[in-house]
């Protein structure tokens, strides 16, 4: 019996521009194409969790505008249950995404809008939802005090806690100590530990540093090299799956964390859950968009065989 997954995070409308390169200051260049779609790490992770078969709930704040309608429609279609307040005096978050047309790599500016005003009191208003979860997930796009309060409530209720420390920001040891698992990518692991993550050995050292600072386990995503699952008793590298040409890596980390949460909520072991997340993320990079690229349960199961 799968348990509830509660995700505290941010929705933003992604405005994605594909171009040969980024413009220099003062310069205007012509892009190859434009796409508008749902994004935000918290929302993407909730969509990834739900499409992977999880009972996903999102706690966040929106404005009362066109992009809020996009958020609610996105969650309805994906099967995510919103626990959301709407603030008419603010706006729904939006993001500028530059996509390199040759490599598919991206560079992003996020304006979180109403979700940027999430407070510990907003989180406490959802305490019952949080306490009834099997897995709680958050990131660092909303204010840190709200994330910390939610981690405290979840931890006190015995809920498994996952922090995807993105975008990178300094963290207190006390915050890491509230996390059963952290899921940084290579650059976020480096920002948190000061260890440049280039080799697998570097990743293992960074994971040890995160555990020494209080995290229960570190699951470091390594792009095309897959993921390193590292806790006090094991260090296992799971390769990415070769599904097809890489189209766009936006949301790859979110696909991983979302699907990983679904597998954990089903009671799977850490390594098995990471393999499931890795399969979902490997599919997501072969498609354009962030939320739109999240695979279904049937697609993930078919890849895992
Ligand atoms: P982020 O999107 O946070 O930067 P990563 O780049 O580490 O995260 O990617 C997250 C996951 O997405 C990886 O662990 C892997 O499973 C998958 N992935 C990323 N890039 C590729 C790729 N080029 N080929 C296959 N899978 C990939």
CSV table of C-alpha atoms and ligand atoms in Angstrom, one decimal:
chain,number,residue,atom,x,y,z
A,1,UNK,CA,0.0,0.0,0.0
A,2,UNK,CA,1.6,3.2,-1.2
A,3,UNK,CA,1.7,6.1,1.3
A,4,UNK,CA,1.1,9.8,0.7
A,5,UNK,CA,3.9,12.1,-0.7
A,6,UNK,CA,3.7,15.7,0.4
A,7,UNK,CA,5.8,18.2,-1.5
A,8,UNK,CA,6.4,21.8,-0.3
A,9,UNK,CA,7.7,23.9,-3.2
A,10,UNK,CA,7.2,26.4,-5.9
A,11,UNK,CA,5.3,26.5,-9.2
A,12,UNK,CA,6.6,28.7,-11.9
A,13,UNK,CA,5.5,29.2,-15.5
A,14,UNK,CA,8.6,28.3,-17.6
A,15,UNK,CA,9.3,30.5,-20.5
A,16,UNK,CA,11.9,28.6,-22.5
A,17,UNK,CA,14.0,30.1,-25.3
A,18,UNK,CA,16.2,27.9,-27.5
A,19,UNK,CA,19.1,29.8,-29.1
A,20,UNK,CA,22.6,29.2,-30.2
A,21,UNK,CA,24.0,31.1,-27.3
A,22,UNK,CA,23.1,33.6,-24.5
A,23,UNK,CA,22.9,37.3,-25.5
A,24,UNK,CA,25.6,39.5,-24.1
A,25,UNK,CA,24.6,42.6,-22.0
A,26,UNK,CA,23.0,45.2,-24.3
A,27,UNK,CA,22.7,42.7,-27.2
A,28,UNK,CA,19.6,41.2,-28.8
A,29,UNK,CA,19.8,38.0,-30.7
A,30,UNK,CA,17.2,35.9,-32.5
A,31,UNK,CA,16.1,32.7,-30.8
A,32,UNK,CA,15.3,29.4,-32.6
A,33,UNK,CA,12.1,28.8,-30.7
A,34,UNK,CA,10.0,29.6,-27.7
A,35,UNK,CA,7.8,27.4,-25.4
A,36,UNK,CA,5.6,28.2,-22.4
A,37,UNK,CA,5.0,25.4,-19.9
A,38,UNK,CA,4.6,24.5,-16.3
A,39,UNK,CA,7.7,24.4,-14.1
A,40,UNK,CA,9.1,25.1,-10.7
A,41,UNK,CA,11.1,22.4,-8.8
A,42,UNK,CA,8.4,21.6,-6.3
A,43,UNK,CA,5.6,21.4,-8.9
A,44,UNK,CA,7.8,19.4,-11.3
A,45,UNK,CA,8.7,17.0,-8.6
A,46,UNK,CA,5.0,16.6,-7.6
A,47,UNK,CA,4.1,16.0,-11.3
A,48,UNK,CA,6.9,13.5,-11.6
A,49,UNK,CA,5.8,11.7,-8.4
A,50,UNK,CA,2.2,11.5,-9.6
A,51,UNK,CA,2.9,10.4,-13.1
A,52,UNK,CA,5.2,7.7,-11.6
A,53,UNK,CA,2.1,6.4,-9.7
A,54,UNK,CA,2.4,8.3,-6.4
A,55,UNK,CA,-0.3,9.9,-4.3
A,56,UNK,CA,1.3,13.4,-4.5
A,57,UNK,CA,0.1,16.5,-2.7
A,58,UNK,CA,1.7,20.0,-3.2
A,59,UNK,CA,1.8,22.7,-0.6
A,60,UNK,CA,2.5,26.1,-2.1
A,61,UNK,CA,1.1,29.6,-2.8
A,62,UNK,CA,0.0,31.1,-6.2
A,63,UNK,CA,-1.2,34.4,-7.4
A,64,UNK,CA,-4.6,34.8,-8.8
A,65,UNK,CA,-3.7,35.1,-12.5
A,66,UNK,CA,-3.3,33.2,-15.8
A,67,UNK,CA,-0.2,31.3,-14.6
A,68,UNK,CA,-2.2,30.2,-11.5
A,69,UNK,CA,-4.7,28.6,-13.9
A,70,UNK,CA,-1.9,26.9,-15.6
A,71,UNK,CA,-0.6,25.5,-12.3
A,72,UNK,CA,-4.0,24.1,-11.3
A,73,UNK,CA,-4.7,22.6,-14.7
A,74,UNK,CA,-1.2,21.0,-14.7
A,75,UNK,CA,-1.8,19.3,-11.3
A,76,UNK,CA,-5.4,18.3,-12.3
A,77,UNK,CA,-4.0,16.5,-15.4
A,78,UNK,CA,-1.1,14.9,-13.6
A,79,UNK,CA,-3.2,13.8,-10.6
A,80,UNK,CA,-1.5,16.0,-8.1
A,81,UNK,CA,-3.7,17.2,-5.2
A,82,UNK,CA,-3.2,20.9,-4.4
A,83,UNK,CA,-3.0,22.2,-0.8
A,84,UNK,CA,-2.7,25.8,-2.1
A,85,UNK,CA,-3.5,29.3,-1.2
A,86,UNK,CA,-3.9,32.1,-3.8
A,87,UNK,CA,-2.8,35.6,-3.1
A,88,UNK,CA,-4.5,38.2,-5.3
A,89,UNK,CA,-1.9,40.8,-4.2
A,90,UNK,CA,1.0,38.9,-5.5
A,91,UNK,CA,1.7,36.9,-8.7
A,92,UNK,CA,2.4,33.3,-9.7
A,93,UNK,CA,6.0,32.5,-10.2
A,94,UNK,CA,7.7,32.7,-13.6
A,95,UNK,CA,11.1,31.5,-14.9
A,96,UNK,CA,13.3,32.6,-17.8
A,97,UNK,CA,15.0,29.5,-19.3
A,98,UNK,CA,17.8,29.7,-21.8
A,99,UNK,CA,18.3,26.4,-23.6
A,100,UNK,CA,21.5,25.8,-25.6
A,101,UNK,CA,20.2,24.4,-28.9
A,102,UNK,CA,23.4,22.4,-29.4
A,103,UNK,CA,23.8,20.7,-26.0
A,104,UNK,CA,20.3,21.0,-24.5
A,105,UNK,CA,21.9,22.5,-21.3
A,106,UNK,CA,20.1,25.3,-19.6
A,107,UNK,CA,20.5,28.5,-17.6
A,108,UNK,CA,17.6,29.8,-15.5
A,109,UNK,CA,16.3,32.9,-13.6
A,110,UNK,CA,13.4,32.1,-11.2
A,111,UNK,CA,11.0,34.8,-9.8
A,112,UNK,CA,8.9,32.7,-7.3
A,113,UNK,CA,6.2,35.3,-6.8
A,114,UNK,CA,3.6,34.4,-4.1
A,115,UNK,CA,5.5,31.2,-3.3
A,116,UNK,CA,8.4,33.4,-2.3
A,117,UNK,CA,6.3,34.6,0.6
A,118,UNK,CA,5.6,31.1,2.1
A,119,UNK,CA,6.1,31.3,5.9
A,120,UNK,CA,6.3,28.8,8.7
A,121,UNK,CA,2.7,29.7,9.6
A,122,UNK,CA,1.6,28.7,6.1
A,123,UNK,CA,3.3,25.3,6.6
A,124,UNK,CA,1.8,24.8,10.1
A,125,UNK,CA,-1.6,25.3,8.5
A,126,UNK,CA,-0.9,22.1,6.6
A,127,UNK,CA,0.5,20.2,9.5
A,128,UNK,CA,-2.2,17.4,9.4
A,129,UNK,CA,-1.4,16.7,5.7
A,130,UNK,CA,2.3,16.6,6.5
A,131,UNK,CA,2.0,14.4,9.5
A,132,UNK,CA,-0.1,11.8,7.5
A,133,UNK,CA,2.6,11.5,4.8
A,134,UNK,CA,4.9,8.6,4.1
A,135,UNK,CA,7.4,10.8,2.5
A,136,UNK,CA,8.0,14.6,2.6
A,137,UNK,CA,10.0,16.4,0.0
A,138,UNK,CA,11.1,20.0,-0.3
A,139,UNK,CA,13.7,22.2,-2.2
A,140,UNK,CA,15.2,25.6,-1.7
A,141,UNK,CA,13.1,27.8,-4.0
A,142,UNK,CA,10.7,28.9,-1.3
A,143,UNK,CA,12.0,30.7,1.8
A,144,UNK,CA,14.2,28.6,4.0
A,145,UNK,CA,12.2,29.1,7.3
A,146,UNK,CA,9.2,27.5,5.6
A,147,UNK,CA,11.2,24.5,4.4
A,148,UNK,CA,12.8,24.1,7.9
A,149,UNK,CA,9.4,24.2,9.7
A,150,UNK,CA,8.0,21.6,7.3
A,151,UNK,CA,11.0,19.3,7.8
A,152,UNK,CA,10.6,19.7,11.6
A,153,UNK,CA,6.9,18.8,11.4
A,154,UNK,CA,7.6,15.8,9.2
A,155,UNK,CA,10.5,14.6,11.2
A,156,UNK,CA,8.5,14.9,14.5
A,157,UNK,CA,5.8,12.7,13.0
A,158,UNK,CA,8.2,10.0,11.8
A,159,UNK,CA,7.7,10.9,8.1
A,160,UNK,CA,10.8,10.2,5.8
A,161,UNK,CA,12.2,13.5,4.7
A,162,UNK,CA,13.9,14.4,1.4
A,163,UNK,CA,15.6,17.7,0.7
A,164,UNK,CA,16.5,18.4,-2.9
A,165,UNK,CA,19.0,21.3,-2.1
A,166,UNK,CA,18.3,23.3,-5.2
A,167,UNK,CA,19.0,25.9,-6.2
A,168,UNK,CA,22.2,25.7,-4.1
A,169,UNK,CA,22.2,27.7,-0.9
A,170,UNK,CA,24.1,27.5,2.4
A,171,UNK,CA,22.5,25.1,4.9
A,172,UNK,CA,22.9,24.8,8.6
A,173,UNK,CA,24.0,21.5,10.0
A,174,UNK,CA,20.8,21.5,12.0
A,175,UNK,CA,18.8,21.6,8.8
A,176,UNK,CA,20.7,18.7,7.2
A,177,UNK,CA,20.1,16.8,10.4
A,178,UNK,CA,16.3,17.0,9.7
A,179,UNK,CA,16.9,15.2,6.3
A,180,UNK,CA,16.8,11.4,5.9
A,181,UNK,CA,18.0,12.0,2.4
A,182,UNK,CA,19.5,14.8,0.4
A,183,UNK,CA,19.4,14.7,-3.5
A,184,UNK,CA,21.9,17.4,-4.8
A,185,UNK,CA,23.3,17.3,-8.3
A,186,UNK,CA,27.1,17.7,-8.7
A,187,UNK,CA,27.2,21.5,-8.5
A,188,UNK,CA,24.9,21.6,-5.5
A,189,UNK,CA,27.0,18.9,-3.7
A,190,UNK,CA,30.0,21.1,-4.4
A,191,UNK,CA,28.3,24.2,-3.1
A,192,UNK,CA,27.3,22.5,0.1
A,193,UNK,CA,30.6,20.8,0.8
A,194,UNK,CA,33.3,22.7,-1.0
A,195,UNK,CA,34.3,19.5,-2.7
A,196,UNK,CA,34.5,19.8,-6.5
A,197,UNK,CA,32.5,16.8,-7.8
A,198,UNK,CA,34.2,15.5,-10.9
A,199,UNK,CA,34.9,11.8,-10.3
A,200,UNK,CA,32.9,9.2,-8.5
A,201,UNK,CA,35.4,9.3,-5.6
A,202,UNK,CA,34.7,13.1,-5.3
A,203,UNK,CA,31.0,12.4,-5.2
A,204,UNK,CA,31.5,9.8,-2.4
A,205,UNK,CA,33.6,12.2,-0.4
A,206,UNK,CA,31.0,14.9,-0.8
A,207,UNK,CA,28.3,12.4,0.3
A,208,UNK,CA,30.4,11.6,3.4
A,209,UNK,CA,30.7,15.3,4.2
A,210,UNK,CA,26.9,15.7,3.9
A,211,UNK,CA,26.4,12.7,6.2
A,212,UNK,CA,29.0,14.0,8.7
A,213,UNK,CA,27.0,17.3,8.7
A,214,UNK,CA,23.8,15.4,9.7
A,215,UNK,CA,22.1,14.1,6.5
A,216,UNK,CA,21.0,10.4,6.8
A,217,UNK,CA,22.0,9.6,3.2
A,218,UNK,CA,23.2,11.4,0.2
A,219,UNK,CA,21.8,10.6,-3.3
A,220,UNK,CA,23.9,12.6,-5.7
A,221,UNK,CA,22.7,12.9,-9.3
A,222,UNK,CA,25.6,12.8,-11.8
A,223,UNK,CA,23.9,13.8,-15.0
A,224,UNK,CA,24.6,11.3,-17.8
A,225,UNK,CA,26.6,9.2,-15.3
A,226,UNK,CA,23.5,8.5,-13.3
A,227,UNK,CA,23.4,8.7,-9.5
A,228,UNK,CA,25.5,7.8,-6.5
A,229,UNK,CA,23.5,6.4,-3.5
A,230,UNK,CA,25.6,6.8,-0.4
A,231,UNK,CA,24.9,6.2,3.2
A,232,UNK,CA,26.8,4.9,6.2
A,233,UNK,CA,26.7,1.3,5.0
A,234,UNK,CA,27.0,1.5,1.2
A,235,UNK,CA,28.1,3.5,-1.8
A,236,UNK,CA,26.4,2.4,-5.0
A,237,UNK,CA,26.6,4.0,-8.5
A,238,UNK,CA,23.6,3.5,-10.7
A,239,UNK,CA,24.2,4.3,-14.3
A,240,UNK,CA,21.8,6.4,-16.3
A,241,UNK,CA,19.7,4.5,-18.8
A,242,UNK,CA,20.4,5.1,-22.5
A,243,UNK,CA,16.9,5.8,-23.8
A,244,UNK,CA,17.5,8.0,-26.9
A,245,UNK,CA,19.1,11.3,-27.9
A,246,UNK,CA,19.2,13.9,-25.2
A,247,UNK,CA,16.8,16.7,-26.2
A,248,UNK,CA,16.6,18.8,-23.0
A,249,UNK,CA,17.8,18.3,-19.4
A,250,UNK,CA,15.5,20.9,-17.8
A,251,UNK,CA,13.8,19.1,-14.9
A,252,UNK,CA,16.0,16.0,-15.0
A,253,UNK,CA,16.8,16.4,-11.3
A,254,UNK,CA,13.1,16.9,-10.6
A,255,UNK,CA,12.1,13.8,-12.5
A,256,UNK,CA,14.6,11.9,-10.4
A,257,UNK,CA,13.5,13.3,-7.0
A,258,UNK,CA,9.8,13.0,-7.8
A,259,UNK,CA,9.9,9.4,-9.0
A,260,UNK,CA,12.4,8.4,-6.2
A,261,UNK,CA,9.8,9.7,-3.7
A,262,UNK,CA,7.1,7.6,-5.3
A,263,UNK,CA,9.2,4.5,-5.0
A,264,UNK,CA,10.1,5.2,-1.4
A,265,UNK,CA,6.4,5.8,-0.5
A,266,UNK,CA,5.8,2.3,-1.9
A,267,UNK,CA,8.3,1.0,0.6
A,268,UNK,CA,11.1,0.3,-1.8
A,269,UNK,CA,14.7,0.2,-0.5
A,270,UNK,CA,16.9,3.2,-1.1
A,271,UNK,CA,18.9,1.7,-4.0
A,272,UNK,CA,15.8,0.3,-5.7
A,273,UNK,CA,14.0,3.7,-5.3
A,274,UNK,CA,17.1,5.5,-6.8
A,275,UNK,CA,17.1,3.1,-9.7
A,276,UNK,CA,13.4,3.9,-10.3
A,277,UNK,CA,14.2,7.6,-10.1
A,278,UNK,CA,17.1,7.2,-12.5
A,279,UNK,CA,14.9,5.5,-15.0
A,280,UNK,CA,12.3,8.3,-14.9
A,281,UNK,CA,15.0,11.0,-15.2
A,282,UNK,CA,16.7,9.2,-18.1
A,283,UNK,CA,13.4,9.1,-20.0
A,284,UNK,CA,12.7,12.8,-19.2
A,285,UNK,CA,15.9,14.1,-20.8
A,286,UNK,CA,14.8,12.6,-24.2
A,287,UNK,CA,11.8,15.0,-24.3
A,288,UNK,CA,11.4,18.8,-24.4
A,289,UNK,CA,9.9,20.7,-21.4
A,290,UNK,CA,10.1,20.1,-17.7
A,291,UNK,CA,6.7,18.9,-16.3
A,292,UNK,CA,5.7,17.8,-19.8
A,293,UNK,CA,8.7,15.5,-20.0
A,294,UNK,CA,7.9,13.4,-16.9
A,295,UNK,CA,7.3,9.8,-17.8
A,296,UNK,CA,4.3,7.7,-16.8
A,297,UNK,CA,4.5,4.6,-14.5
A,298,UNK,CA,4.0,2.3,-17.5
A,299,UNK,CA,7.0,3.9,-19.3
A,300,UNK,CA,9.2,3.6,-16.3
A,301,UNK,CA,8.2,0.0,-15.6
A,302,UNK,CA,8.8,-0.8,-19.3
A,303,UNK,CA,12.3,0.6,-19.1
A,304,UNK,CA,13.1,-1.3,-15.9
A,305,UNK,CA,11.8,-4.5,-17.4
B,1,LIG,P1,19.9,18.3,-12.5
B,1,LIG,O1,18.8,18.4,-13.5
B,1,LIG,O2,19.4,18.7,-11.2
B,1,LIG,O3,21.1,19.1,-12.9
B,1,LIG,P2,21.3,15.9,-13.3
B,1,LIG,O4,21.9,16.6,-14.4
B,1,LIG,O5,22.3,15.3,-12.3
B,1,LIG,O6,20.4,16.8,-12.4
B,1,LIG,O7,20.3,14.8,-13.8
B,1,LIG,C1,19.5,14.1,-13.0
B,1,LIG,C2,19.3,12.7,-13.5
B,1,LIG,O8,18.8,12.8,-14.8
B,1,LIG,C3,20.5,11.9,-13.6
B,1,LIG,O9,20.8,11.2,-12.4
B,1,LIG,C4,20.1,10.9,-14.7
B,1,LIG,O10,19.3,9.8,-14.2
B,1,LIG,C5,19.3,11.7,-15.6
B,1,LIG,N1,20.1,12.3,-16.7
B,1,LIG,C6,20.6,13.6,-16.7
B,1,LIG,N2,21.3,13.8,-17.9
B,1,LIG,C7,21.3,12.6,-18.6
B,1,LIG,C8,21.7,12.2,-19.8
B,1,LIG,N3,22.5,13.0,-20.6
B,1,LIG,N4,21.4,10.9,-20.2
B,1,LIG,C9,20.7,10.1,-19.5
B,1,LIG,N5,20.2,10.5,-18.3
B,1,LIG,C10,20.5,11.7,-17.8
